[in-house]
């Protein structure tokens, strides 16, 4: 086994391990709140859907890639080459779409109570479940080209007319069709990232305006370090910048792989690492965004008998 394969296998294993633990801990947090009688926020359903999508990516990409790096190639038969990439891209697409939905809903919910469209908040809450289902359906339909074209490289003696992706391969098309496939796969990600940036910018603006208003009303000079609004703004900026960075990097690699007939070792593994980075890091960022999870848990236990308990946005 080459040293570089061993190193990459360790990276895949660590990403999968820490990402799985983080997502399961976050899922346990929401189950704990549910069974202790806490009323969950409207965005909690979106975050739970994000956890499911992250776990799909970790199990379908991290485990097979780590096993391949350690020399266990038997998983890359025709079924493995069709099933694991399909689940990976569907989970990754749902993860991006869910993050976009989370940002949009948060921006709507923290908007001023006195608004020109007060019914927009109610409509946004009613659209959460249909939006989640729509996201899953669209991703499953868009990425159906993966199981249609991918097969094991060992099942074909003549590989001159096929595109190699390591232990898997796909039918080679002309550059025009490959460009169309790359655009088809990238357009949903571009739209989601754009909406997420717009919504997050609105969140930062609203929090900044609220902070200025509080300073004016109380006539106090609130320190940016101790201000809750300032801390919330920094958390949102960290979330958005991390989401945008990892998913933009992953989208670029996915588009490049669609255009190259024989991508090299570095490109294949860099794509896998960037794909695993988002579901591995996001649960820890979301736990930080939850604002002291343990404190909220114990607060819920003390107030389980209170009928007016409500976790605010």
PDB file of C-alpha atoms in Angstrom:
ATOM      1  CA  UNK A   1       0.000   0.000   0.000  1.00  0.00           C
ATOM      2  CA  UNK A   2       1.403   3.400  -0.986  1.00  0.00           C
ATOM      3  CA  UNK A   3       2.005   5.933   1.775  1.00  0.00           C
ATOM      4  CA  UNK A   4      -0.206   8.475   0.072  1.00  0.00           C
ATOM      5  CA  UNK A   5      -3.097   5.999  -0.087  1.00  0.00           C
ATOM      6  CA  UNK A   6      -2.680   5.245   3.610  1.00  0.00           C
ATOM      7  CA  UNK A   7      -2.670   8.967   4.456  1.00  0.00           C
ATOM      8  CA  UNK A   8      -5.768   9.632   2.359  1.00  0.00           C
ATOM      9  CA  UNK A   9      -7.495   6.620   3.897  1.00  0.00           C
ATOM     10  CA  UNK A  10      -6.808   8.007   7.371  1.00  0.00           C
ATOM     11  CA  UNK A  11      -8.256  11.383   6.342  1.00  0.00           C
ATOM     12  CA  UNK A  12     -11.399   9.716   5.015  1.00  0.00           C
ATOM     13  CA  UNK A  13     -11.716   7.642   8.190  1.00  0.00           C
ATOM     14  CA  UNK A  14     -11.308  10.632  10.505  1.00  0.00           C
ATOM     15  CA  UNK A  15     -13.765  12.735   8.526  1.00  0.00           C
ATOM     16  CA  UNK A  16     -16.320   9.919   8.590  1.00  0.00           C
ATOM     17  CA  UNK A  17     -15.799   9.179  12.289  1.00  0.00           C
ATOM     18  CA  UNK A  18     -16.000  12.745  13.579  1.00  0.00           C
ATOM     19  CA  UNK A  19     -18.778  13.680  11.156  1.00  0.00           C
ATOM     20  CA  UNK A  20     -20.875  10.676  12.173  1.00  0.00           C
ATOM     21  CA  UNK A  21     -20.368  11.354  15.889  1.00  0.00           C
ATOM     22  CA  UNK A  22     -21.214  15.033  15.452  1.00  0.00           C
ATOM     23  CA  UNK A  23     -24.378  14.377  13.461  1.00  0.00           C
ATOM     24  CA  UNK A  24     -25.577  11.655  15.838  1.00  0.00           C
ATOM     25  CA  UNK A  25     -24.911  13.894  18.839  1.00  0.00           C
ATOM     26  CA  UNK A  26     -26.899  16.689  17.229  1.00  0.00           C
ATOM     27  CA  UNK A  27     -29.712  14.247  16.421  1.00  0.00           C
ATOM     28  CA  UNK A  28     -29.653  13.013  20.015  1.00  0.00           C
ATOM     29  CA  UNK A  29     -29.999  16.624  21.161  1.00  0.00           C
ATOM     30  CA  UNK A  30     -33.240  17.083  19.216  1.00  0.00           C
ATOM     31  CA  UNK A  31     -34.614  13.716  20.317  1.00  0.00           C
ATOM     32  CA  UNK A  32     -33.799  14.647  23.896  1.00  0.00           C
ATOM     33  CA  UNK A  33     -35.687  17.926  23.570  1.00  0.00           C
ATOM     34  CA  UNK A  34     -38.635  16.140  21.967  1.00  0.00           C
ATOM     35  CA  UNK A  35     -38.963  13.423  24.626  1.00  0.00           C
ATOM     36  CA  UNK A  36     -38.570  15.914  27.490  1.00  0.00           C
ATOM     37  CA  UNK A  37     -41.587  17.844  26.248  1.00  0.00           C
ATOM     38  CA  UNK A  38     -39.897  20.880  24.735  1.00  0.00           C
ATOM     39  CA  UNK A  39     -41.620  22.631  21.870  1.00  0.00           C
ATOM     40  CA  UNK A  40     -39.158  22.691  19.014  1.00  0.00           C
ATOM     41  CA  UNK A  41     -38.513  25.617  16.728  1.00  0.00           C
ATOM     42  CA  UNK A  42     -39.785  25.744  13.196  1.00  0.00           C
ATOM     43  CA  UNK A  43     -36.242  25.340  11.858  1.00  0.00           C
ATOM     44  CA  UNK A  44     -35.514  22.184  13.845  1.00  0.00           C
ATOM     45  CA  UNK A  45     -37.214  19.991  11.241  1.00  0.00           C
ATOM     46  CA  UNK A  46     -34.908  21.491   8.604  1.00  0.00           C
ATOM     47  CA  UNK A  47     -31.827  20.774  10.714  1.00  0.00           C
ATOM     48  CA  UNK A  48     -32.924  17.172  11.295  1.00  0.00           C
ATOM     49  CA  UNK A  49     -33.294  16.755   7.538  1.00  0.00           C
ATOM     50  CA  UNK A  50     -29.792  18.206   7.154  1.00  0.00           C
ATOM     51  CA  UNK A  51     -28.490  15.610   9.613  1.00  0.00           C
ATOM     52  CA  UNK A  52     -30.005  12.780   7.550  1.00  0.00           C
ATOM     53  CA  UNK A  53     -28.467  14.163   4.349  1.00  0.00           C
ATOM     54  CA  UNK A  54     -25.071  14.518   6.042  1.00  0.00           C
ATOM     55  CA  UNK A  55     -25.150  10.927   7.271  1.00  0.00           C
ATOM     56  CA  UNK A  56     -26.002   9.689   3.778  1.00  0.00           C
ATOM     57  CA  UNK A  57     -22.946  11.470   2.383  1.00  0.00           C
ATOM     58  CA  UNK A  58     -20.671  10.173   5.144  1.00  0.00           C
ATOM     59  CA  UNK A  59     -21.787   6.549   4.806  1.00  0.00           C
ATOM     60  CA  UNK A  60     -21.908   6.459   0.995  1.00  0.00           C
ATOM     61  CA  UNK A  61     -18.656   8.329   0.371  1.00  0.00           C
ATOM     62  CA  UNK A  62     -16.455   8.194   3.459  1.00  0.00           C
ATOM     63  CA  UNK A  63     -16.682   4.463   4.126  1.00  0.00           C
ATOM     64  CA  UNK A  64     -16.223   3.256   0.496  1.00  0.00           C
ATOM     65  CA  UNK A  65     -13.405   5.739  -0.171  1.00  0.00           C
ATOM     66  CA  UNK A  66     -11.601   4.785   3.033  1.00  0.00           C
ATOM     67  CA  UNK A  67     -11.920   1.066   2.229  1.00  0.00           C
ATOM     68  CA  UNK A  68     -10.570   1.651  -1.284  1.00  0.00           C
ATOM     69  CA  UNK A  69      -7.611   3.611   0.049  1.00  0.00           C
ATOM     70  CA  UNK A  70      -6.779   0.763   2.436  1.00  0.00           C
ATOM     71  CA  UNK A  71      -6.860  -1.742  -0.427  1.00  0.00           C
ATOM     72  CA  UNK A  72     -10.343  -3.230  -0.061  1.00  0.00           C
ATOM     73  CA  UNK A  73     -11.612  -2.947  -3.622  1.00  0.00           C
ATOM     74  CA  UNK A  74     -14.369  -5.552  -3.588  1.00  0.00           C
ATOM     75  CA  UNK A  75     -17.068  -2.928  -2.956  1.00  0.00           C
ATOM     76  CA  UNK A  76     -16.471  -1.401  -6.385  1.00  0.00           C
ATOM     77  CA  UNK A  77     -18.561  -3.829  -8.421  1.00  0.00           C
ATOM     78  CA  UNK A  78     -21.301  -2.656 -10.756  1.00  0.00           C
ATOM     79  CA  UNK A  79     -23.766  -2.276  -7.889  1.00  0.00           C
ATOM     80  CA  UNK A  80     -21.289  -0.382  -5.705  1.00  0.00           C
ATOM     81  CA  UNK A  81     -20.288   1.955  -8.519  1.00  0.00           C
ATOM     82  CA  UNK A  82     -23.934   2.821  -9.143  1.00  0.00           C
ATOM     83  CA  UNK A  83     -25.370   2.832  -5.637  1.00  0.00           C
ATOM     84  CA  UNK A  84     -22.743   4.666  -3.553  1.00  0.00           C
ATOM     85  CA  UNK A  85     -22.126   7.624  -5.940  1.00  0.00           C
ATOM     86  CA  UNK A  86     -25.867   8.070  -6.434  1.00  0.00           C
ATOM     87  CA  UNK A  87     -26.576   8.162  -2.701  1.00  0.00           C
ATOM     88  CA  UNK A  88     -23.610  10.488  -2.204  1.00  0.00           C
ATOM     89  CA  UNK A  89     -24.674  13.095  -4.766  1.00  0.00           C
ATOM     90  CA  UNK A  90     -28.321  12.957  -3.650  1.00  0.00           C
ATOM     91  CA  UNK A  91     -27.314  13.431  -0.009  1.00  0.00           C
ATOM     92  CA  UNK A  92     -24.908  16.214  -0.931  1.00  0.00           C
ATOM     93  CA  UNK A  93     -27.544  18.015  -3.019  1.00  0.00           C
ATOM     94  CA  UNK A  94     -30.160  17.704  -0.288  1.00  0.00           C
ATOM     95  CA  UNK A  95     -27.616  18.975   2.233  1.00  0.00           C
ATOM     96  CA  UNK A  96     -26.982  22.105   0.168  1.00  0.00           C
ATOM     97  CA  UNK A  97     -30.689  22.646  -0.513  1.00  0.00           C
ATOM     98  CA  UNK A  98     -31.564  22.170   3.149  1.00  0.00           C
ATOM     99  CA  UNK A  99     -28.921  24.674   4.222  1.00  0.00           C
ATOM    100  CA  UNK A 100     -30.347  27.146   1.729  1.00  0.00           C
ATOM    101  CA  UNK A 101     -33.863  26.549   3.076  1.00  0.00           C
ATOM    102  CA  UNK A 102     -32.601  27.029   6.639  1.00  0.00           C
ATOM    103  CA  UNK A 103     -31.051  30.385   5.775  1.00  0.00           C
ATOM    104  CA  UNK A 104     -34.179  31.617   3.974  1.00  0.00           C
ATOM    105  CA  UNK A 105     -36.541  30.575   6.778  1.00  0.00           C
ATOM    106  CA  UNK A 106     -34.300  32.151   9.406  1.00  0.00           C
ATOM    107  CA  UNK A 107     -34.194  35.409   7.456  1.00  0.00           C
ATOM    108  CA  UNK A 108     -38.003  35.469   7.238  1.00  0.00           C
ATOM    109  CA  UNK A 109     -38.581  34.554  10.872  1.00  0.00           C
ATOM    110  CA  UNK A 110     -36.284  37.212  12.352  1.00  0.00           C
ATOM    111  CA  UNK A 111     -37.744  39.945  10.166  1.00  0.00           C
ATOM    112  CA  UNK A 112     -39.530  42.760  12.073  1.00  0.00           C
ATOM    113  CA  UNK A 113     -42.930  41.919  13.510  1.00  0.00           C
ATOM    114  CA  UNK A 114     -44.401  45.003  11.883  1.00  0.00           C
ATOM    115  CA  UNK A 115     -44.015  44.087   8.258  1.00  0.00           C
ATOM    116  CA  UNK A 116     -45.723  44.756   4.963  1.00  0.00           C
ATOM    117  CA  UNK A 117     -46.283  41.054   4.510  1.00  0.00           C
ATOM    118  CA  UNK A 118     -47.001  39.611   7.991  1.00  0.00           C
ATOM    119  CA  UNK A 119     -48.540  36.518   6.451  1.00  0.00           C
ATOM    120  CA  UNK A 120     -45.191  35.655   4.852  1.00  0.00           C
ATOM    121  CA  UNK A 121     -43.980  34.063   8.093  1.00  0.00           C
ATOM    122  CA  UNK A 122     -47.007  31.788   8.248  1.00  0.00           C
ATOM    123  CA  UNK A 123     -46.571  30.817   4.607  1.00  0.00           C
ATOM    124  CA  UNK A 124     -42.890  30.119   5.173  1.00  0.00           C
ATOM    125  CA  UNK A 125     -43.694  27.717   8.019  1.00  0.00           C
ATOM    126  CA  UNK A 126     -46.318  25.943   5.924  1.00  0.00           C
ATOM    127  CA  UNK A 127     -43.851  25.534   3.050  1.00  0.00           C
ATOM    128  CA  UNK A 128     -41.098  23.840   5.068  1.00  0.00           C
ATOM    129  CA  UNK A 129     -42.316  20.245   4.682  1.00  0.00           C
ATOM    130  CA  UNK A 130     -43.239  20.576   0.960  1.00  0.00           C
ATOM    131  CA  UNK A 131     -39.883  22.229   0.298  1.00  0.00           C
ATOM    132  CA  UNK A 132     -38.022  19.357   1.951  1.00  0.00           C
ATOM    133  CA  UNK A 133     -39.918  16.763  -0.093  1.00  0.00           C
ATOM    134  CA  UNK A 134     -39.362  18.778  -3.273  1.00  0.00           C
ATOM    135  CA  UNK A 135     -35.642  18.978  -2.553  1.00  0.00           C
ATOM    136  CA  UNK A 136     -35.371  15.189  -2.206  1.00  0.00           C
ATOM    137  CA  UNK A 137     -37.407  14.514  -5.345  1.00  0.00           C
ATOM    138  CA  UNK A 138     -35.458  16.981  -7.483  1.00  0.00           C
ATOM    139  CA  UNK A 139     -32.095  15.636  -6.358  1.00  0.00           C
ATOM    140  CA  UNK A 140     -33.127  12.032  -6.993  1.00  0.00           C
ATOM    141  CA  UNK A 141     -34.322  12.913 -10.488  1.00  0.00           C
ATOM    142  CA  UNK A 142     -31.417  15.163 -11.476  1.00  0.00           C
ATOM    143  CA  UNK A 143     -28.738  12.710 -10.341  1.00  0.00           C
ATOM    144  CA  UNK A 144     -30.306   9.620 -11.924  1.00  0.00           C
ATOM    145  CA  UNK A 145     -27.622   9.841 -14.618  1.00  0.00           C
ATOM    146  CA  UNK A 146     -25.116   8.391 -12.118  1.00  0.00           C
ATOM    147  CA  UNK A 147     -26.618   4.879 -11.886  1.00  0.00           C
ATOM    148  CA  UNK A 148     -27.445   5.029 -15.602  1.00  0.00           C
ATOM    149  CA  UNK A 149     -23.842   5.484 -16.777  1.00  0.00           C
ATOM    150  CA  UNK A 150     -21.503   4.328 -13.978  1.00  0.00           C
ATOM    151  CA  UNK A 151     -20.193   0.764 -13.845  1.00  0.00           C
ATOM    152  CA  UNK A 152     -17.133  -1.016 -12.498  1.00  0.00           C
ATOM    153  CA  UNK A 153     -13.918  -0.498 -14.470  1.00  0.00           C
ATOM    154  CA  UNK A 154     -13.093  -4.193 -14.155  1.00  0.00           C
ATOM    155  CA  UNK A 155     -16.252  -5.238 -15.991  1.00  0.00           C
ATOM    156  CA  UNK A 156     -15.048  -3.711 -19.284  1.00  0.00           C
ATOM    157  CA  UNK A 157     -12.047  -4.985 -21.203  1.00  0.00           C
ATOM    158  CA  UNK A 158     -12.081  -2.072 -23.631  1.00  0.00           C
ATOM    159  CA  UNK A 159     -11.893   1.196 -21.697  1.00  0.00           C
ATOM    160  CA  UNK A 160     -10.897   3.471 -24.570  1.00  0.00           C
ATOM    161  CA  UNK A 161     -14.482   4.666 -24.973  1.00  0.00           C
ATOM    162  CA  UNK A 162     -15.076   5.121 -21.231  1.00  0.00           C
ATOM    163  CA  UNK A 163     -14.249   7.799 -18.679  1.00  0.00           C
ATOM    164  CA  UNK A 164     -12.250   6.505 -15.735  1.00  0.00           C
ATOM    165  CA  UNK A 165     -13.068   7.493 -12.130  1.00  0.00           C
ATOM    166  CA  UNK A 166     -10.629   5.214 -10.389  1.00  0.00           C
ATOM    167  CA  UNK A 167     -12.321   1.872  -9.812  1.00  0.00           C
ATOM    168  CA  UNK A 168     -15.473   2.996 -11.588  1.00  0.00           C
ATOM    169  CA  UNK A 169     -16.006   4.226 -15.120  1.00  0.00           C
ATOM    170  CA  UNK A 170     -18.702   5.820 -17.247  1.00  0.00           C
ATOM    171  CA  UNK A 171     -19.617   6.008 -20.899  1.00  0.00           C
ATOM    172  CA  UNK A 172     -17.573   8.678 -22.647  1.00  0.00           C
ATOM    173  CA  UNK A 173     -19.545  11.340 -24.465  1.00  0.00           C
ATOM    174  CA  UNK A 174     -18.464  14.269 -26.568  1.00  0.00           C
ATOM    175  CA  UNK A 175     -17.395  17.493 -24.896  1.00  0.00           C
ATOM    176  CA  UNK A 176     -20.707  19.204 -25.612  1.00  0.00           C
ATOM    177  CA  UNK A 177     -22.762  16.558 -23.823  1.00  0.00           C
ATOM    178  CA  UNK A 178     -20.275  16.444 -20.940  1.00  0.00           C
ATOM    179  CA  UNK A 179     -20.542  20.217 -20.594  1.00  0.00           C
ATOM    180  CA  UNK A 180     -24.341  19.972 -20.538  1.00  0.00           C
ATOM    181  CA  UNK A 181     -24.190  17.283 -17.850  1.00  0.00           C
ATOM    182  CA  UNK A 182     -21.789  19.410 -15.789  1.00  0.00           C
ATOM    183  CA  UNK A 183     -24.076  22.438 -16.099  1.00  0.00           C
ATOM    184  CA  UNK A 184     -27.135  20.358 -15.186  1.00  0.00           C
ATOM    185  CA  UNK A 185     -25.435  19.119 -12.030  1.00  0.00           C
ATOM    186  CA  UNK A 186     -24.045  22.531 -11.059  1.00  0.00           C
ATOM    187  CA  UNK A 187     -27.060  24.792 -11.661  1.00  0.00           C
ATOM    188  CA  UNK A 188     -29.021  23.671  -8.531  1.00  0.00           C
ATOM    189  CA  UNK A 189     -25.931  24.189  -6.370  1.00  0.00           C
ATOM    190  CA  UNK A 190     -25.328  27.656  -7.802  1.00  0.00           C
ATOM    191  CA  UNK A 191     -28.924  28.726  -7.175  1.00  0.00           C
ATOM    192  CA  UNK A 192     -28.906  27.348  -3.628  1.00  0.00           C
ATOM    193  CA  UNK A 193     -25.614  29.026  -2.763  1.00  0.00           C
ATOM    194  CA  UNK A 194     -26.873  32.304  -4.227  1.00  0.00           C
ATOM    195  CA  UNK A 195     -30.094  32.229  -2.215  1.00  0.00           C
ATOM    196  CA  UNK A 196     -28.160  31.266   0.901  1.00  0.00           C
ATOM    197  CA  UNK A 197     -25.812  34.233   0.506  1.00  0.00           C
ATOM    198  CA  UNK A 198     -28.744  36.594  -0.051  1.00  0.00           C
ATOM    199  CA  UNK A 199     -30.699  35.289   2.936  1.00  0.00           C
ATOM    200  CA  UNK A 200     -27.655  35.328   5.191  1.00  0.00           C
ATOM    201  CA  UNK A 201     -26.865  38.876   4.134  1.00  0.00           C
ATOM    202  CA  UNK A 202     -30.401  39.863   5.138  1.00  0.00           C
ATOM    203  CA  UNK A 203     -29.930  38.163   8.514  1.00  0.00           C
ATOM    204  CA  UNK A 204     -26.717  40.058   9.187  1.00  0.00           C
ATOM    205  CA  UNK A 205     -28.354  43.338   8.148  1.00  0.00           C
ATOM    206  CA  UNK A 206     -31.380  42.780  10.410  1.00  0.00           C
ATOM    207  CA  UNK A 207     -29.228  41.850  13.389  1.00  0.00           C
ATOM    208  CA  UNK A 208     -26.991  44.859  12.833  1.00  0.00           C
ATOM    209  CA  UNK A 209     -29.979  47.206  12.586  1.00  0.00           C
ATOM    210  CA  UNK A 210     -31.489  45.698  15.722  1.00  0.00           C
ATOM    211  CA  UNK A 211     -28.245  46.201  17.613  1.00  0.00           C
ATOM    212  CA  UNK A 212     -28.055  49.840  16.573  1.00  0.00           C
ATOM    213  CA  UNK A 213     -31.665  50.350  17.644  1.00  0.00           C
ATOM    214  CA  UNK A 214     -31.021  48.806  21.059  1.00  0.00           C
ATOM    215  CA  UNK A 215     -28.014  51.044  21.576  1.00  0.00           C
ATOM    216  CA  UNK A 216     -30.080  54.088  20.683  1.00  0.00           C
ATOM    217  CA  UNK A 217     -32.996  53.193  22.968  1.00  0.00           C
ATOM    218  CA  UNK A 218     -30.922  52.389  26.033  1.00  0.00           C
ATOM    219  CA  UNK A 219     -28.319  55.050  25.320  1.00  0.00           C
ATOM    220  CA  UNK A 220     -25.585  52.668  26.274  1.00  0.00           C
ATOM    221  CA  UNK A 221     -22.472  51.765  24.474  1.00  0.00           C
ATOM    222  CA  UNK A 222     -22.860  48.010  24.126  1.00  0.00           C
ATOM    223  CA  UNK A 223     -19.611  46.228  23.594  1.00  0.00           C
ATOM    224  CA  UNK A 224     -19.447  44.274  20.376  1.00  0.00           C
ATOM    225  CA  UNK A 225     -17.777  41.465  22.252  1.00  0.00           C
ATOM    226  CA  UNK A 226     -20.608  41.044  24.774  1.00  0.00           C
ATOM    227  CA  UNK A 227     -23.529  41.909  22.509  1.00  0.00           C
ATOM    228  CA  UNK A 228     -25.791  38.894  21.751  1.00  0.00           C
ATOM    229  CA  UNK A 229     -26.554  40.328  18.341  1.00  0.00           C
ATOM    230  CA  UNK A 230     -22.851  40.642  17.595  1.00  0.00           C
ATOM    231  CA  UNK A 231     -22.213  37.045  18.610  1.00  0.00           C
ATOM    232  CA  UNK A 232     -25.158  35.849  16.525  1.00  0.00           C
ATOM    233  CA  UNK A 233     -23.878  37.805  13.531  1.00  0.00           C
ATOM    234  CA  UNK A 234     -20.424  36.266  13.847  1.00  0.00           C
ATOM    235  CA  UNK A 235     -21.932  32.772  14.111  1.00  0.00           C
ATOM    236  CA  UNK A 236     -24.039  33.287  10.991  1.00  0.00           C
ATOM    237  CA  UNK A 237     -21.063  34.637   9.076  1.00  0.00           C
ATOM    238  CA  UNK A 238     -19.019  31.605  10.140  1.00  0.00           C
ATOM    239  CA  UNK A 239     -21.791  29.227   9.099  1.00  0.00           C
ATOM    240  CA  UNK A 240     -22.316  30.847   5.721  1.00  0.00           C
ATOM    241  CA  UNK A 241     -18.627  31.209   4.879  1.00  0.00           C
ATOM    242  CA  UNK A 242     -17.974  27.561   5.766  1.00  0.00           C
ATOM    243  CA  UNK A 243     -20.977  26.290   3.815  1.00  0.00           C
ATOM    244  CA  UNK A 244     -20.139  28.395   0.781  1.00  0.00           C
ATOM    245  CA  UNK A 245     -16.441  27.492   0.825  1.00  0.00           C
ATOM    246  CA  UNK A 246     -16.814  23.718   1.055  1.00  0.00           C
ATOM    247  CA  UNK A 247     -19.766  23.433  -1.293  1.00  0.00           C
ATOM    248  CA  UNK A 248     -18.288  25.759  -3.895  1.00  0.00           C
ATOM    249  CA  UNK A 249     -15.089  23.715  -3.804  1.00  0.00           C
ATOM    250  CA  UNK A 250     -17.049  20.479  -4.111  1.00  0.00           C
ATOM    251  CA  UNK A 251     -19.159  21.841  -6.985  1.00  0.00           C
ATOM    252  CA  UNK A 252     -16.013  22.869  -8.871  1.00  0.00           C
ATOM    253  CA  UNK A 253     -14.501  19.420  -8.480  1.00  0.00           C
ATOM    254  CA  UNK A 254     -17.741  17.751  -9.583  1.00  0.00           C
ATOM    255  CA  UNK A 255     -17.838  19.920 -12.716  1.00  0.00           C
ATOM    256  CA  UNK A 256     -14.186  19.258 -13.523  1.00  0.00           C
ATOM    257  CA  UNK A 257     -14.629  15.498 -13.098  1.00  0.00           C
ATOM    258  CA  UNK A 258     -17.524  15.610 -15.547  1.00  0.00           C
ATOM    259  CA  UNK A 259     -15.255  17.188 -18.173  1.00  0.00           C
ATOM    260  CA  UNK A 260     -12.069  15.099 -17.742  1.00  0.00           C
ATOM    261  CA  UNK A 261     -11.831  11.633 -19.282  1.00  0.00           C
ATOM    262  CA  UNK A 262      -8.985  10.440 -17.057  1.00  0.00           C
ATOM    263  CA  UNK A 263      -8.848  12.512 -13.856  1.00  0.00           C
ATOM    264  CA  UNK A 264      -5.692  11.948 -11.825  1.00  0.00           C
ATOM    265  CA  UNK A 265      -5.324  10.578  -8.309  1.00  0.00           C
ATOM    266  CA  UNK A 266      -5.182  14.003  -6.684  1.00  0.00           C
ATOM    267  CA  UNK A 267      -8.352  15.276  -8.359  1.00  0.00           C
ATOM    268  CA  UNK A 268     -10.377  12.215  -7.390  1.00  0.00           C
ATOM    269  CA  UNK A 269      -9.309  12.287  -3.750  1.00  0.00           C
ATOM    270  CA  UNK A 270      -9.566  16.070  -3.451  1.00  0.00           C
ATOM    271  CA  UNK A 271     -13.168  15.828  -4.641  1.00  0.00           C
ATOM    272  CA  UNK A 272     -13.913  13.175  -2.010  1.00  0.00           C
ATOM    273  CA  UNK A 273     -12.265  15.165   0.776  1.00  0.00           C
ATOM    274  CA  UNK A 274     -14.149  18.354  -0.142  1.00  0.00           C
ATOM    275  CA  UNK A 275     -17.428  16.421  -0.337  1.00  0.00           C
ATOM    276  CA  UNK A 276     -16.916  14.950   3.132  1.00  0.00           C
ATOM    277  CA  UNK A 277     -15.793  18.235   4.691  1.00  0.00           C
ATOM    278  CA  UNK A 278     -19.227  19.870   4.768  1.00  0.00           C
ATOM    279  CA  UNK A 279     -21.151  17.027   6.504  1.00  0.00           C
ATOM    280  CA  UNK A 280     -18.205  16.537   8.890  1.00  0.00           C
ATOM    281  CA  UNK A 281     -17.916  20.159  10.006  1.00  0.00           C
ATOM    282  CA  UNK A 282     -21.543  21.347   9.792  1.00  0.00           C
ATOM    283  CA  UNK A 283     -22.894  19.542  12.907  1.00  0.00           C
ATOM    284  CA  UNK A 284     -20.275  21.201  15.119  1.00  0.00           C
ATOM    285  CA  UNK A 285     -21.067  24.617  13.633  1.00  0.00           C
ATOM    286  CA  UNK A 286     -24.777  23.973  14.139  1.00  0.00           C
ATOM    287  CA  UNK A 287     -24.158  22.959  17.743  1.00  0.00           C
ATOM    288  CA  UNK A 288     -22.385  26.269  18.263  1.00  0.00           C
ATOM    289  CA  UNK A 289     -25.283  28.008  16.509  1.00  0.00           C
ATOM    290  CA  UNK A 290     -27.681  26.330  18.926  1.00  0.00           C
ATOM    291  CA  UNK A 291     -26.301  28.590  21.681  1.00  0.00           C
ATOM    292  CA  UNK A 292     -25.211  26.311  24.511  1.00  0.00           C
ATOM    293  CA  UNK A 293     -27.004  23.038  23.861  1.00  0.00           C
ATOM    294  CA  UNK A 294     -26.484  21.642  27.338  1.00  0.00           C
ATOM    295  CA  UNK A 295     -27.932  24.788  28.954  1.00  0.00           C
ATOM    296  CA  UNK A 296     -31.024  24.553  26.748  1.00  0.00           C
ATOM    297  CA  UNK A 297     -31.467  20.872  27.605  1.00  0.00           C
ATOM    298  CA  UNK A 298     -31.431  21.456  31.338  1.00  0.00           C
ATOM    299  CA  UNK A 299     -33.633  24.517  30.964  1.00  0.00           C
ATOM    300  CA  UNK A 300     -36.156  22.370  29.111  1.00  0.00           C
ATOM    301  CA  UNK A 301     -36.127  19.743  31.848  1.00  0.00           C
ATOM    302  CA  UNK A 302     -36.917  22.382  34.469  1.00  0.00           C
ATOM    303  CA  UNK A 303     -39.764  23.776  32.353  1.00  0.00           C
ATOM    304  CA  UNK A 304     -41.354  20.638  30.908  1.00  0.00           C
ATOM    305  CA  UNK A 305     -44.522  21.310  32.898  1.00  0.00           C
ATOM    306  CA  UNK A 306     -44.804  24.871  31.678  1.00  0.00           C
ATOM    307  CA  UNK A 307     -47.429  25.140  28.895  1.00  0.00           C
ATOM    308  CA  UNK A 308     -45.947  28.384  27.626  1.00  0.00           C
ATOM    309  CA  UNK A 309     -42.472  27.055  26.975  1.00  0.00           C
ATOM    310  CA  UNK A 310     -41.344  28.148  23.556  1.00  0.00           C
ATOM    311  CA  UNK A 311     -37.876  28.203  22.119  1.00  0.00           C
ATOM    312  CA  UNK A 312     -37.571  31.451  20.209  1.00  0.00           C
ATOM    313  CA  UNK A 313     -35.704  31.937  17.025  1.00  0.00           C
TER     314      UNK A 313
END
